[in-house]
Coordinates of C-alpha atoms and ligand atoms in Angstrom, one line a residue:
X1 CA 106.0 129.8 14.9
X2 CA 104.6 132.3 17.4
X3 CA 106.8 135.3 17.9
X4 CA 106.4 136.7 21.4
X5 CA 106.1 140.4 21.4
X6 CA 106.8 140.8 25.3
X7 CA 110.3 142.3 25.8
X8 CA 112.0 141.0 28.9
X9 CA 115.5 142.4 30.2
X10 CA 116.4 138.7 30.9
X11 CA 115.5 135.1 30.4
X12 CA 116.6 132.4 32.7
X13 CA 116.4 128.9 31.4
X14 CA 115.6 126.4 34.1
X15 CA 114.2 127.0 37.7
X16 CA 116.6 124.6 39.8
X17 CA 119.2 125.6 41.9
X18 CA 121.0 127.8 39.7
X19 CA 117.9 129.0 37.8
X20 CA 116.3 130.1 41.1
X21 CA 119.5 132.3 42.0
X22 CA 119.6 133.8 38.7
X23 CA 116.0 134.9 38.9
X24 CA 116.5 136.3 42.5
X25 CA 119.4 138.2 41.8
X26 CA 118.5 139.7 38.5
X27 CA 115.0 140.7 39.8
X28 CA 116.3 142.2 43.1
X29 CA 118.8 144.2 40.6
X30 CA 115.7 145.6 38.9
X31 CA 115.6 143.5 35.8
X32 CA 112.2 142.1 34.3
X33 CA 113.0 138.4 34.2
X34 CA 111.1 135.5 32.3
X35 CA 111.8 132.0 33.6
X36 CA 111.4 129.3 31.5
X37 CA 111.1 125.6 33.0
X38 CA 110.5 122.5 30.9
X39 CA 108.8 120.9 33.9
X40 CA 105.4 121.1 35.4
X41 CA 104.1 123.4 37.8
X42 CA 104.7 122.6 41.7
X43 CA 103.7 125.1 44.3
X44 CA 105.5 125.4 47.4
X45 CA 103.3 123.5 50.1
X46 CA 100.5 122.6 48.1
X47 CA 102.4 120.7 45.7
X48 CA 104.1 118.6 48.5
X49 CA 101.1 116.2 48.2
X50 CA 102.7 113.3 50.2
X51 CA 104.6 115.4 52.7
X52 CA 102.6 114.5 55.5
X53 CA 101.3 111.1 54.2
X54 CA 101.8 108.2 56.9
X55 CA 103.3 105.0 55.8
X56 CA 99.9 103.3 56.5
X57 CA 97.9 105.8 54.3
X58 CA 100.5 105.7 51.5
X59 CA 99.6 103.7 48.3
X60 CA 100.5 100.1 48.6
X61 CA 101.7 101.0 52.3
X62 CA 104.6 102.7 50.8
X63 CA 105.9 99.9 48.7
X64 CA 107.4 100.5 45.2
X65 CA 105.0 100.0 42.3
X66 CA 107.5 97.8 40.4
X67 CA 105.6 97.8 37.2
X68 CA 105.1 101.4 36.9
X69 CA 108.7 102.2 38.1
X70 CA 110.2 99.8 35.4
X71 CA 108.0 101.1 32.6
X72 CA 108.2 104.8 33.4
X73 CA 110.9 105.3 35.7
X74 CA 113.7 102.8 35.0
X75 CA 116.6 105.3 35.7
X76 CA 115.0 107.6 37.9
X77 CA 113.7 104.8 40.5
X78 CA 117.3 103.6 40.9
X79 CA 118.7 106.7 42.4
X80 CA 120.8 106.2 45.2
X81 CA 119.8 107.0 49.0
X82 CA 116.0 106.5 48.4
X83 CA 115.7 109.8 46.9
X84 CA 112.8 108.4 44.5
X85 CA 109.8 107.0 46.1
X86 CA 106.0 106.8 45.9
X87 CA 105.9 110.3 47.8
X88 CA 107.7 112.2 45.1
X89 CA 107.3 110.1 42.0
X90 CA 105.8 113.2 40.6
X91 CA 108.9 115.3 40.8
X92 CA 110.9 113.1 38.7
X93 CA 111.2 112.8 34.7
X94 CA 109.3 110.2 32.7
X95 CA 112.4 108.1 31.3
X96 CA 110.2 106.4 28.6
X97 CA 109.1 109.8 27.2
X98 CA 112.6 111.2 27.6
X99 CA 115.1 108.8 26.6
X100 CA 118.8 109.1 25.9
X101 CA 121.6 106.9 24.7
X102 CA 124.3 105.1 26.9
X103 CA 127.2 104.2 24.8
X104 CA 128.6 103.1 28.0
X105 CA 126.1 102.6 31.1
X106 CA 125.3 106.0 32.5
X107 CA 122.7 107.3 35.0
X108 CA 121.0 110.6 34.0
X109 CA 119.0 111.7 37.1
X110 CA 116.6 114.4 36.5
X111 CA 113.4 116.1 37.8
X112 CA 110.6 117.5 35.6
X113 CA 108.9 120.2 37.9
X114 CA 109.4 123.8 38.7
X115 CA 112.2 124.1 41.1
X116 CA 114.3 121.1 39.4
X117 CA 116.4 119.0 42.0
X118 CA 116.4 121.8 44.6
X119 CA 113.4 119.7 45.9
X120 CA 115.1 116.5 46.1
X121 CA 118.9 117.5 46.7
X122 CA 120.6 116.2 49.8
X123 CA 121.4 119.8 50.8
X124 CA 125.2 119.1 51.7
X125 CA 126.7 122.7 51.1
X126 CA 130.4 123.1 51.3
X127 CA 132.7 125.8 50.0
X128 CA 135.8 124.7 47.6
X129 CA 139.1 125.6 48.9
X130 CA 142.0 127.5 47.2
X131 CA 143.9 124.5 46.0
X132 CA 140.6 123.1 44.2
X133 CA 141.0 126.0 41.8
X134 CA 144.6 125.6 41.5
X135 CA 144.9 122.1 41.1
X136 CA 144.3 121.8 37.4
X137 CA 147.1 124.4 36.5
X138 CA 149.4 122.6 39.1
X139 CA 149.3 118.8 37.9
X140 CA 148.1 119.6 34.4
X141 CA 145.0 117.7 34.5
X142 CA 142.2 119.8 33.0
X143 CA 142.7 123.4 32.0
X144 CA 143.3 126.1 34.3
X145 CA 140.5 127.6 36.1
X146 CA 140.1 131.4 35.1
X147 CA 139.2 132.1 38.8
X148 CA 140.2 131.3 42.3
X149 CA 138.8 131.0 45.7
X150 CA 139.2 134.7 46.5
X151 CA 136.8 135.6 43.5
X152 CA 134.1 133.4 45.0
X153 CA 134.4 134.0 48.6
X154 CA 132.3 136.9 49.0
X155 CA 129.7 135.1 46.9
X156 CA 129.9 132.1 49.1
X157 CA 129.3 134.3 52.1
X158 CA 126.3 136.0 50.0
X159 CA 124.6 132.6 49.3
X160 CA 125.2 131.2 52.6
X161 CA 123.5 134.1 54.3
X162 CA 120.6 133.8 52.4
X163 CA 120.0 130.0 52.3
X164 CA 121.0 129.1 55.8
X165 CA 123.7 126.6 56.2
X166 CA 124.1 125.0 59.4
X167 CA 127.4 123.8 60.2
X168 CA 130.8 123.8 62.4
X169 CA 133.7 126.3 61.6
X170 CA 137.1 123.9 61.6
X171 CA 139.7 126.4 60.7
X172 CA 141.0 124.3 57.8
X173 CA 142.5 126.2 54.8
X174 CA 141.6 123.6 52.4
X175 CA 138.0 123.3 53.6
X176 CA 136.9 126.9 54.2
X177 CA 134.5 127.9 56.8
X178 CA 131.4 129.7 56.0
X179 CA 128.6 132.0 57.4
X180 CA 127.1 129.1 59.6
X181 CA 123.8 128.7 61.5
X182 CA 124.3 126.6 64.8
X183 CA 125.4 123.0 63.9
X184 CA 123.2 120.0 64.2
X185 CA 124.3 117.7 67.1
X186 CA 126.4 114.4 66.6
X187 CA 125.3 111.0 67.8
X188 CA 127.3 109.8 70.8
X189 CA 129.1 107.2 68.4
X190 CA 130.1 110.2 66.0
X191 CA 131.3 112.1 69.0
X192 CA 133.4 108.9 69.9
X193 CA 134.5 108.6 66.0
X194 CA 135.6 112.2 65.9
X195 CA 137.7 112.1 69.3
X196 CA 139.3 108.5 68.2
X197 CA 140.1 109.8 64.7
X198 CA 141.3 113.1 65.5
X199 CA 143.6 111.6 68.1
X200 CA 145.1 109.0 65.8
X201 CA 145.7 111.3 62.9
X202 CA 146.5 115.0 63.1
X203 CA 145.7 115.5 59.4
X204 CA 142.0 114.5 59.8
X205 CA 139.1 116.1 61.0
X206 CA 135.5 114.8 61.6
X207 CA 132.9 117.4 61.5
X208 CA 129.0 117.6 61.4
X209 CA 127.5 117.9 57.7
X210 CA 127.2 121.3 56.6
X211 CA 123.7 121.3 55.4
X212 CA 121.1 123.9 53.9
X213 CA 118.6 122.8 56.6
X214 CA 118.0 125.7 59.2
X215 CA 118.5 125.0 62.8
X216 CA 116.9 128.3 63.6
X217 CA 114.2 130.4 62.1
X218 CA 115.9 132.1 59.1
X219 CA 114.7 134.8 56.6
X220 CA 111.0 133.8 57.5
X221 CA 111.4 130.2 57.2
X222 CA 110.8 127.8 60.1
X223 CA 113.6 125.7 61.6
X224 CA 114.0 121.9 60.9
X225 CA 111.9 119.4 62.7
X226 CA 114.3 116.7 62.0
X227 CA 112.1 114.4 60.1
X228 CA 114.4 113.5 57.3
X229 CA 111.7 113.4 54.6
X230 CA 113.0 116.4 52.8
X231 CA 112.8 115.0 49.3
X232 CA 109.1 115.0 49.4
X233 CA 109.2 118.8 49.9
X234 CA 109.1 120.9 52.9
X235 CA 106.1 123.1 54.1
X236 CA 108.1 124.9 56.9
X237 CA 110.7 125.9 54.1
X238 CA 113.1 124.4 56.6
X239 CA 115.5 123.5 53.9
X240 CA 116.7 125.5 50.7
X241 CA 114.9 125.1 47.6
X242 CA 114.0 127.4 44.7
X243 CA 110.2 126.9 45.9
X244 CA 111.0 128.0 49.6
X245 CA 113.5 130.7 49.1
X246 CA 114.8 132.0 45.7
X247 CA 111.7 132.2 43.6
X248 CA 109.6 133.8 46.3
X249 CA 112.2 136.5 46.7
X250 CA 112.3 137.1 43.0
X251 CA 108.3 137.2 43.0
X252 CA 108.4 139.8 45.8
X253 CA 109.9 142.2 43.3
X254 CA 106.9 142.0 41.1
X255 CA 109.3 141.6 38.2
X256 CA 109.0 138.0 37.8
X257 CA 107.3 135.8 35.2
X258 CA 107.4 132.1 35.3
X259 CA 106.6 129.7 32.4
X260 CA 106.3 126.3 33.3
X261 CA 106.0 123.2 30.6
X262 CA 108.3 125.5 28.4
X263 CA 111.2 123.4 26.8
X264 CA 114.0 125.4 25.6
X265 CA 114.9 124.2 22.0
X266 CA 117.5 126.6 21.3
X267 CA 119.0 130.1 21.9
X268 CA 119.2 132.3 18.8
X269 CA 122.0 134.6 17.8
X270 CA 121.7 137.6 16.0
X271 CA 124.4 137.3 13.1
X272 CA 124.9 141.1 13.3
X273 CA 125.3 141.8 16.7
X274 CA 126.7 138.3 17.5
X275 CA 124.6 138.5 20.8
X276 CA 121.9 136.1 22.0
X277 CA 118.6 137.6 20.7
X278 CA 115.9 135.0 21.4
X279 CA 115.1 131.8 23.1
X280 CA 112.8 129.2 21.2
X281 CA 110.6 127.2 23.3
X282 CA 108.1 124.4 22.8
X283 CA 104.9 124.2 24.6
X284 CA 105.3 120.9 26.4
X285 CA 101.4 120.6 26.5
X286 CA 100.4 121.8 23.0
X287 CA 103.7 121.3 21.1
X288 CA 103.3 124.9 19.9
X289 CA 106.5 126.8 19.4
X290 CA 107.3 130.3 20.4
X291 CA 110.4 132.7 20.8
X292 CA 111.0 134.9 23.6
X293 CA 113.3 138.2 23.7
X294 CA 115.5 139.6 26.2
X295 CA 118.7 141.6 26.5
X296 CA 120.4 138.8 28.4
X297 CA 120.1 135.0 29.0
X298 CA 121.2 133.0 31.8
X299 CA 121.3 129.3 30.9
X300 CA 120.7 127.4 34.1
X301 CA 119.2 124.0 32.8
X302 CA 121.5 121.6 34.7
X303 CA 125.0 120.5 33.5
X304 CA 123.4 118.3 30.7
X305 CA 120.4 120.3 30.1
X306 CA 122.5 123.3 29.3
X307 CA 125.0 121.4 27.1
X308 CA 122.1 120.0 25.2
X309 CA 120.7 123.7 24.5
X310 CA 124.1 125.1 23.6
X311 CA 124.6 122.0 21.1
X312 CA 121.0 122.5 19.7
X313 CA 121.6 126.2 19.1
X314 CA 123.7 125.8 15.9
X315 CA 123.6 128.2 13.3
X316 CA 125.9 129.4 10.4
X317 CA 127.5 131.6 12.9
X318 CA 128.1 128.7 15.4
X319 CA 128.2 125.7 13.3
X320 CA 129.4 123.2 16.1
X321 CA 127.3 124.9 18.7
X322 CA 127.4 127.8 21.1
X323 CA 130.8 128.6 22.6
X324 CA 132.2 125.7 20.7
X325 CA 135.0 127.4 19.0
X326 CA 137.4 124.2 19.7
X327 CA 135.9 121.1 20.4
X328 CA 135.3 121.4 24.1
X329 CA 131.5 121.6 24.3
X330 CA 130.1 118.3 25.7
X331 CA 133.6 117.0 26.6
X332 CA 135.6 117.0 30.0
X333 CA 132.4 115.4 31.8
X334 CA 133.2 114.9 35.6
X335 CA 131.5 113.5 38.5
X336 CA 132.3 112.0 42.1
X337 CA 133.1 108.4 42.3
X338 CA 133.8 106.2 45.4
X339 CA 133.5 103.4 47.9
X340 CA 131.4 102.9 51.0
X341 CA 132.6 101.4 54.3
X342 CA 129.9 100.0 56.8
X343 CA 130.7 98.7 60.3
X344 CA 129.2 97.8 63.7
X345 CA 130.2 99.9 66.7
X346 CA 129.8 98.0 70.2
X347 CA 129.9 99.5 73.5
X348 CA 127.2 102.4 73.0
X349 CA 123.9 100.4 74.0
X350 CA 123.2 102.8 76.7
X351 CA 123.1 106.0 74.2
X352 CA 120.3 107.0 71.9
X353 CA 119.1 110.1 70.1
X354 CA 115.9 112.0 69.2
X355 CA 114.4 112.7 65.8
X356 CA 115.9 111.9 62.3
X357 CA 118.7 114.3 61.6
X358 CA 118.7 115.3 57.9
X359 CA 122.6 115.3 57.6
X360 CA 125.5 113.2 58.6
X361 CA 129.1 113.7 59.6
X362 CA 132.0 114.7 57.2
X363 CA 135.6 114.0 56.9
X364 CA 137.3 116.6 54.5
X365 CA 139.8 115.6 52.2
X366 CA 143.2 114.6 53.7
X367 CA 145.1 113.0 50.7
X368 CA 147.7 114.8 48.4
X369 CA 147.0 118.0 49.9
X370 CA 149.5 120.8 48.9
X371 CA 151.5 118.0 47.1
X372 CA 151.7 114.3 46.4
X373 CA 151.5 112.0 49.5
X374 CA 154.6 109.7 49.3
X375 CA 152.2 106.5 49.5
X376 CA 149.7 107.7 47.2
X377 CA 149.4 106.1 43.7
X378 CA 146.8 108.5 42.6
X379 CA 146.1 112.1 41.7
X380 CA 143.9 114.3 43.9
X381 CA 141.8 113.2 46.6
X382 CA 138.3 112.6 48.3
X383 CA 136.3 113.5 51.2
X384 CA 134.0 111.2 53.2
X385 CA 130.1 111.5 54.2
X386 CA 129.1 109.4 56.8
X387 CA 127.2 108.9 60.0
X388 CA 126.5 106.5 63.0
X389 CA 123.0 105.7 64.1
X390 CA 121.1 102.8 65.6
X391 CA 119.6 100.1 63.6
X392 CA 115.7 100.3 63.2
X393 CA 113.3 97.5 64.0
X394 CA 113.2 96.2 60.6
X395 CA 116.6 94.4 60.9
X396 CA 116.0 93.2 64.4
X397 CA 112.6 91.6 63.2
X398 CA 114.4 90.1 60.4
X399 CA 117.1 88.4 62.5
X400 CA 115.1 87.4 65.5
X401 CA 113.8 83.8 66.3
X402 CA 111.3 85.2 69.0
X403 CA 107.7 85.6 68.3
X404 CA 104.8 86.9 70.3
X405 CA 105.7 89.2 73.3
X406 CA 109.4 88.4 73.2
X407 CA 109.4 89.6 69.6
X408 CA 107.6 92.6 70.3
X409 CA 109.9 93.5 73.3
X410 CA 112.9 92.8 71.0
X411 CA 111.8 95.1 68.2
X412 CA 110.7 97.9 70.5
X413 CA 114.3 98.2 71.5
X414 CA 116.7 100.3 69.3
X415 CA 119.3 98.2 67.3
X416 CA 122.9 98.0 66.9
X417 CA 124.8 101.1 66.3
X418 CA 126.0 101.1 62.5
X419 CA 128.5 103.5 61.4
X420 CA 129.3 104.3 57.7
X421 CA 131.7 106.4 55.7
X422 CA 131.2 106.8 52.0
X423 CA 134.1 108.4 49.9
X424 CA 133.1 111.1 47.1
X425 CA 136.4 111.3 45.0
X426 CA 137.5 113.6 42.4
X427 CA 137.5 112.4 38.9
X428 CA 140.1 113.9 36.6
X429 CA 138.5 116.1 33.4
X430 CA 139.4 113.8 30.1
X431 CA 138.5 115.0 26.7
X432 CA 137.0 111.4 25.9
X433 CA 134.4 111.6 28.5
X434 CA 131.8 113.4 26.5
X435 CA 128.2 113.8 25.6
X436 CA 127.0 114.2 21.9
X437 CA 123.9 114.6 20.1
X438 CA 122.3 111.9 18.1
X439 CA 120.2 113.8 15.2
X440 CA 119.1 110.6 13.9
X441 CA 117.4 109.6 17.1
X442 CA 114.9 111.9 18.5
X443 CA 113.9 111.8 22.1
X444 CA 111.2 113.8 23.9
X445 CA 109.6 116.5 21.7
X446 CA 111.4 115.5 18.7
X447 CA 114.8 117.0 19.9
X448 CA 117.7 114.9 19.3
X449 CA 118.8 112.4 22.3
X450 CA 121.7 113.1 24.0
X451 CA 124.5 110.1 23.9
X452 CA 126.7 109.6 26.8
X453 CA 130.1 108.1 26.4
X454 CA 131.7 108.5 30.0
X455 CA 133.7 106.1 32.1
X456 CA 135.9 106.3 35.3
X457 CA 139.6 105.5 34.7
X458 CA 142.7 104.2 36.1
X459 CA 143.1 107.1 38.5
X460 CA 139.5 106.8 40.0
X461 CA 140.2 103.1 40.5
X462 CA 143.2 103.6 42.3
X463 CA 141.9 106.3 44.6
X464 CA 138.7 104.3 45.3
X465 CA 141.0 101.4 46.7
X466 CA 142.9 104.0 48.7
X467 CA 139.7 105.4 49.9
X468 CA 138.3 101.9 51.2
X469 CA 141.5 101.4 53.0
X470 CA 141.6 104.5 54.8
X471 CA 137.7 104.2 55.7
X472 CA 138.5 100.8 57.1
X473 CA 141.4 101.9 59.1
X474 CA 139.5 104.8 60.5
X475 CA 136.3 102.8 61.4
X476 CA 138.9 100.0 63.0
X477 CA 140.5 102.9 65.2
X478 CA 137.2 104.1 66.3
X479 CA 136.6 100.6 67.7
X480 CA 134.3 99.3 64.8
X481 CA 133.6 95.6 64.2
X482 CA 132.7 93.6 61.0
X483 CA 133.9 96.4 58.5
X484 CA 132.4 95.8 55.0
X485 CA 133.6 97.7 52.0
X486 CA 130.7 98.2 49.4
X487 CA 131.3 99.6 46.0
X488 CA 128.8 102.6 45.8
X489 CA 129.8 105.2 43.2
X490 CA 131.0 103.1 40.3
X491 CA 128.7 104.0 37.6
X492 CA 129.1 107.6 36.2
X493 CA 125.9 109.7 36.9
X494 CA 125.1 107.8 40.2
X495 CA 126.6 110.6 42.4
X496 CA 124.4 113.1 41.1
X497 CA 127.2 115.6 41.0
X498 CA 127.7 115.8 37.3
X499 CA 129.9 118.5 36.1
X500 CA 131.8 119.9 32.9
X501 CA 130.8 119.9 29.2
X502 CA 130.9 123.8 29.0
X503 CA 134.1 124.4 31.2
X504 CA 135.3 127.9 32.0
X505 CA 138.7 128.7 30.9
X506 CA 141.0 131.4 29.6
X507 CA 141.3 129.9 25.9
X508 CA 138.4 129.8 23.8
X509 CA 139.6 127.0 22.0
X510 CA 139.9 124.8 25.0
X511 CA 136.8 126.0 27.0
X512 CA 133.2 127.4 26.3
X513 CA 133.1 130.1 29.1
X514 CA 135.3 132.6 30.5
X515 CA 135.9 133.5 34.0
X516 CA 132.5 135.5 34.3
X517 CA 130.6 132.3 32.9
X518 CA 130.2 134.2 29.7
X519 CA 129.9 132.2 26.7
X520 CA 133.2 132.8 24.5
X521 CA 131.8 134.8 21.4
X522 CA 128.2 135.4 22.9
X523 CA 128.7 138.2 25.4
X524 CA 125.2 138.5 26.8
X525 CA 124.7 134.6 27.4
X526 CA 125.6 133.2 30.5
X527 CA 125.8 129.5 31.7
X528 CA 126.1 129.1 35.4
X529 CA 125.2 125.5 36.5
X530 CA 127.6 122.5 36.8
X531 CA 128.4 122.4 33.0
X532 CA 130.8 125.3 33.9
X533 CA 133.1 123.5 36.0
X534 CA 136.6 122.7 34.8
X535 CA 137.3 120.1 37.6
X536 CA 135.2 118.3 40.3
X537 CA 136.8 119.0 43.5
X538 CA 135.7 116.8 46.3
X539 CA 132.9 118.3 47.9
X540 CA 129.4 118.5 46.9
X541 CA 129.1 121.2 44.3
X542 CA 125.8 123.1 44.4
X543 CA 127.0 125.9 46.7
X544 CA 129.6 126.6 44.1
X545 CA 127.2 126.7 41.3
X546 CA 125.3 129.2 43.4
X547 CA 128.2 131.3 44.3
X548 CA 129.1 131.4 40.5
X549 CA 125.6 132.4 39.4
X550 CA 125.2 135.3 41.8
X551 CA 128.7 136.6 40.9
X552 CA 127.8 136.3 36.9
X553 CA 124.6 138.2 37.5
X554 CA 126.4 140.9 39.5
X555 CA 128.8 141.1 36.7
X556 CA 126.0 140.9 33.9
X557 CA 123.9 143.7 35.4
X558 CA 126.8 146.0 35.6
X559 CA 127.7 145.3 32.0
X560 CA 124.2 145.9 31.0
X561 CA 123.8 149.1 32.9
X562 CA 126.9 150.3 31.4
X563 CA 125.7 149.5 28.0
X564 CA 128.2 146.8 27.1
X565 CA 126.0 143.9 26.6
Ligands
FAD601 C1 119.0 112.9 45.4 C2 120.0 114.1 45.0 C3 120.6 114.3 46.3 C4 121.7 115.5 45.8 N1 122.4 115.8 47.0 C5 123.2 117.2 46.9 C6 123.8 117.5 47.9 O1 123.6 117.1 49.2 N2 124.6 118.7 47.7 C7 124.8 119.1 46.4 O2 125.7 120.2 46.3 N3 124.1 118.6 45.5 C8 123.4 117.6 45.6 N4 122.6 117.1 44.5 C9 122.9 117.7 43.1 C10 122.1 119.1 43.0 O3 120.8 118.6 43.1 C11 122.5 119.8 41.7 O4 124.0 120.0 41.6 C12 121.8 121.0 41.4 O5 120.2 120.8 41.4 C13 122.1 121.5 40.1 O6 121.3 122.8 40.0 P1 120.9 123.1 38.6 O7 120.2 124.4 38.7 O8 122.1 123.1 37.6 O9 120.1 122.0 38.1 P2 118.5 121.5 38.6 O10 118.4 121.8 40.0 O11 118.4 120.1 38.0 O12 117.8 122.5 37.7 C14 117.6 122.5 36.3 C15 116.3 122.8 35.7 O13 116.4 123.1 34.2 C16 115.3 122.6 33.7 N5 115.4 122.2 32.4 C17 116.4 121.4 31.8 N6 116.5 121.5 30.3 C18 115.7 122.5 30.3 C19 115.1 123.0 28.9 N7 115.6 122.5 27.7 N8 114.4 123.9 29.0 C20 113.9 124.4 30.2 N9 114.1 123.9 31.4 C21 115.0 123.0 31.4 C22 115.0 121.2 34.5 O14 113.7 120.8 34.4 C23 115.4 121.6 35.9 O15 114.1 122.3 36.7 C24 121.9 116.1 44.7 C25 120.9 115.6 43.4 C26 119.9 114.8 43.8 C27 119.2 114.2 42.8
SF4_602 S1 113.8 117.3 58.2 FE1 113.5 119.3 58.2 S2 113.9 120.3 56.2 FE2 113.6 117.9 56.1 S3 111.4 118.0 55.6 FE3 111.5 117.6 57.9 S4 111.3 119.8 58.6 FE4 111.8 120.1 56.2

């Protein structure tokens, strides 16, 4: 094994949404930083190889290569909302070469490139409310969060100011406003939905999606062109990604070194100092192993990636994995579950809109807020993401009996207005929802496979029934016809909002991290991705991971400078 002589101040493991933020904050505070990323190099602009490919120039005219996808991407190619396609297949991990076990059906969606899923995410960016941090302590599901909204509020602002989030302030305590760029525009039917729903229910609000797509030039990045092909990459830098935003900022300091194709196997801990002393890496191209050293380590390898590294870092001092003083590591996995409702909205045929807006509308949580609703047979709640748009020519073409000029005329006209609401519900943290390492079954790079044993429970089932009912009522109130309920988020992993596994907490026997994202017992090791989450809330989580990362870096650097790390 090669011992690498270079000393860094900090090592960041992973270059996705959280790793990029750790790299930016650490370098901007003057630290010499090494980023280790298991995936391949993708360069901003140059690496977005199909960004401008028209459908008629696409391989097989943009149709999926079913044989290739079934062989190499059986999990990734089933991701929701068309996030995987011929245009961005090169971003995703090869499932055949990187298998995992499913004690129960489970989707593990992951990329394999510099920038991680910051390249492919949906960019919905919401703050948690104070209630979300208090819920565990109040109803006893999950352990008490060691932080509250007030601890994170300035860091949300810090992150929003840098990444650029477009959105509308609404003044709801449970759905805090942020630092927003101008909101994107609602369609005519969305405006009608808003007016009709808000008139009927005074506890409900319909707002435009808060999204990390720029509506104005921001920090040297160009505004969004409303093309909605963001998951190919965006040369304008019009959406936030590590490649467009945080890594260039880190690079600008002259203090950043990035090593791609570097699979972190384990973090070494010095038995005398009890601190992280080195990071063991396998070169993905040569299989060679090397160890890198630094004074602090930020583990940002994604929820399951980080849990895997912590588990693989066993030693005499930490026989059950780093931070696993009780048996919390790999447990309390959580995600969002839900149901979708679709409907036709008649009466708006004279209205249309321009471009393809890369966000939808949002209905913040209104169930069980500030106590249990009398008619709710479930704990916690859900929010809805949705939208209303005109159907395109493909459905009209499929449904028409015309041919020739009549058909051309018909498919040239915009189709029916379709509205949809998709619930994102909070899953309760349960010890039995866990991931373990199977030492007997090697996967990629000969490392043990992760084995997932996760299922939704009775509370999630009841909540989804309620969400379906409420979605139907809201669509009907807005004048919808033919409402259809479709189960959409019934399989763990599908929502790609995976959280937990190394949760924060006060008690080292019940949690892996303290209130500063510091691993219990390893003071110079910080984990700031979704694995840190002690509950799931109802909103998309990545903005919270970024705020946690920036806050943890601020603390780590202050401690380092004070000689305490
Ligand atoms: C299609 C899609 C839509 C989404 N939409 C939204 C949304 O609208 N809003 C929202 O909040 N979230 C959304 N998400 C989720 C969001 O992408 C994740 O929450 C976020 O990327 C997590 O950040 P991260 O840094 O923890 O992980 P990632 O961004 O996945 O980055 C982790 C990085 O670590 C690397 N890595 C893993 N293991 C190792 C190792 N052993 N050694 C070295 N490197 C390693 C990975 O290759 C990866 O680059 C979406 C995700 C997808 C896929
Ligand atoms: S829709 Fe906007 S952010 Fe998305 S790829 Fe196009 S310009 Fe970039």
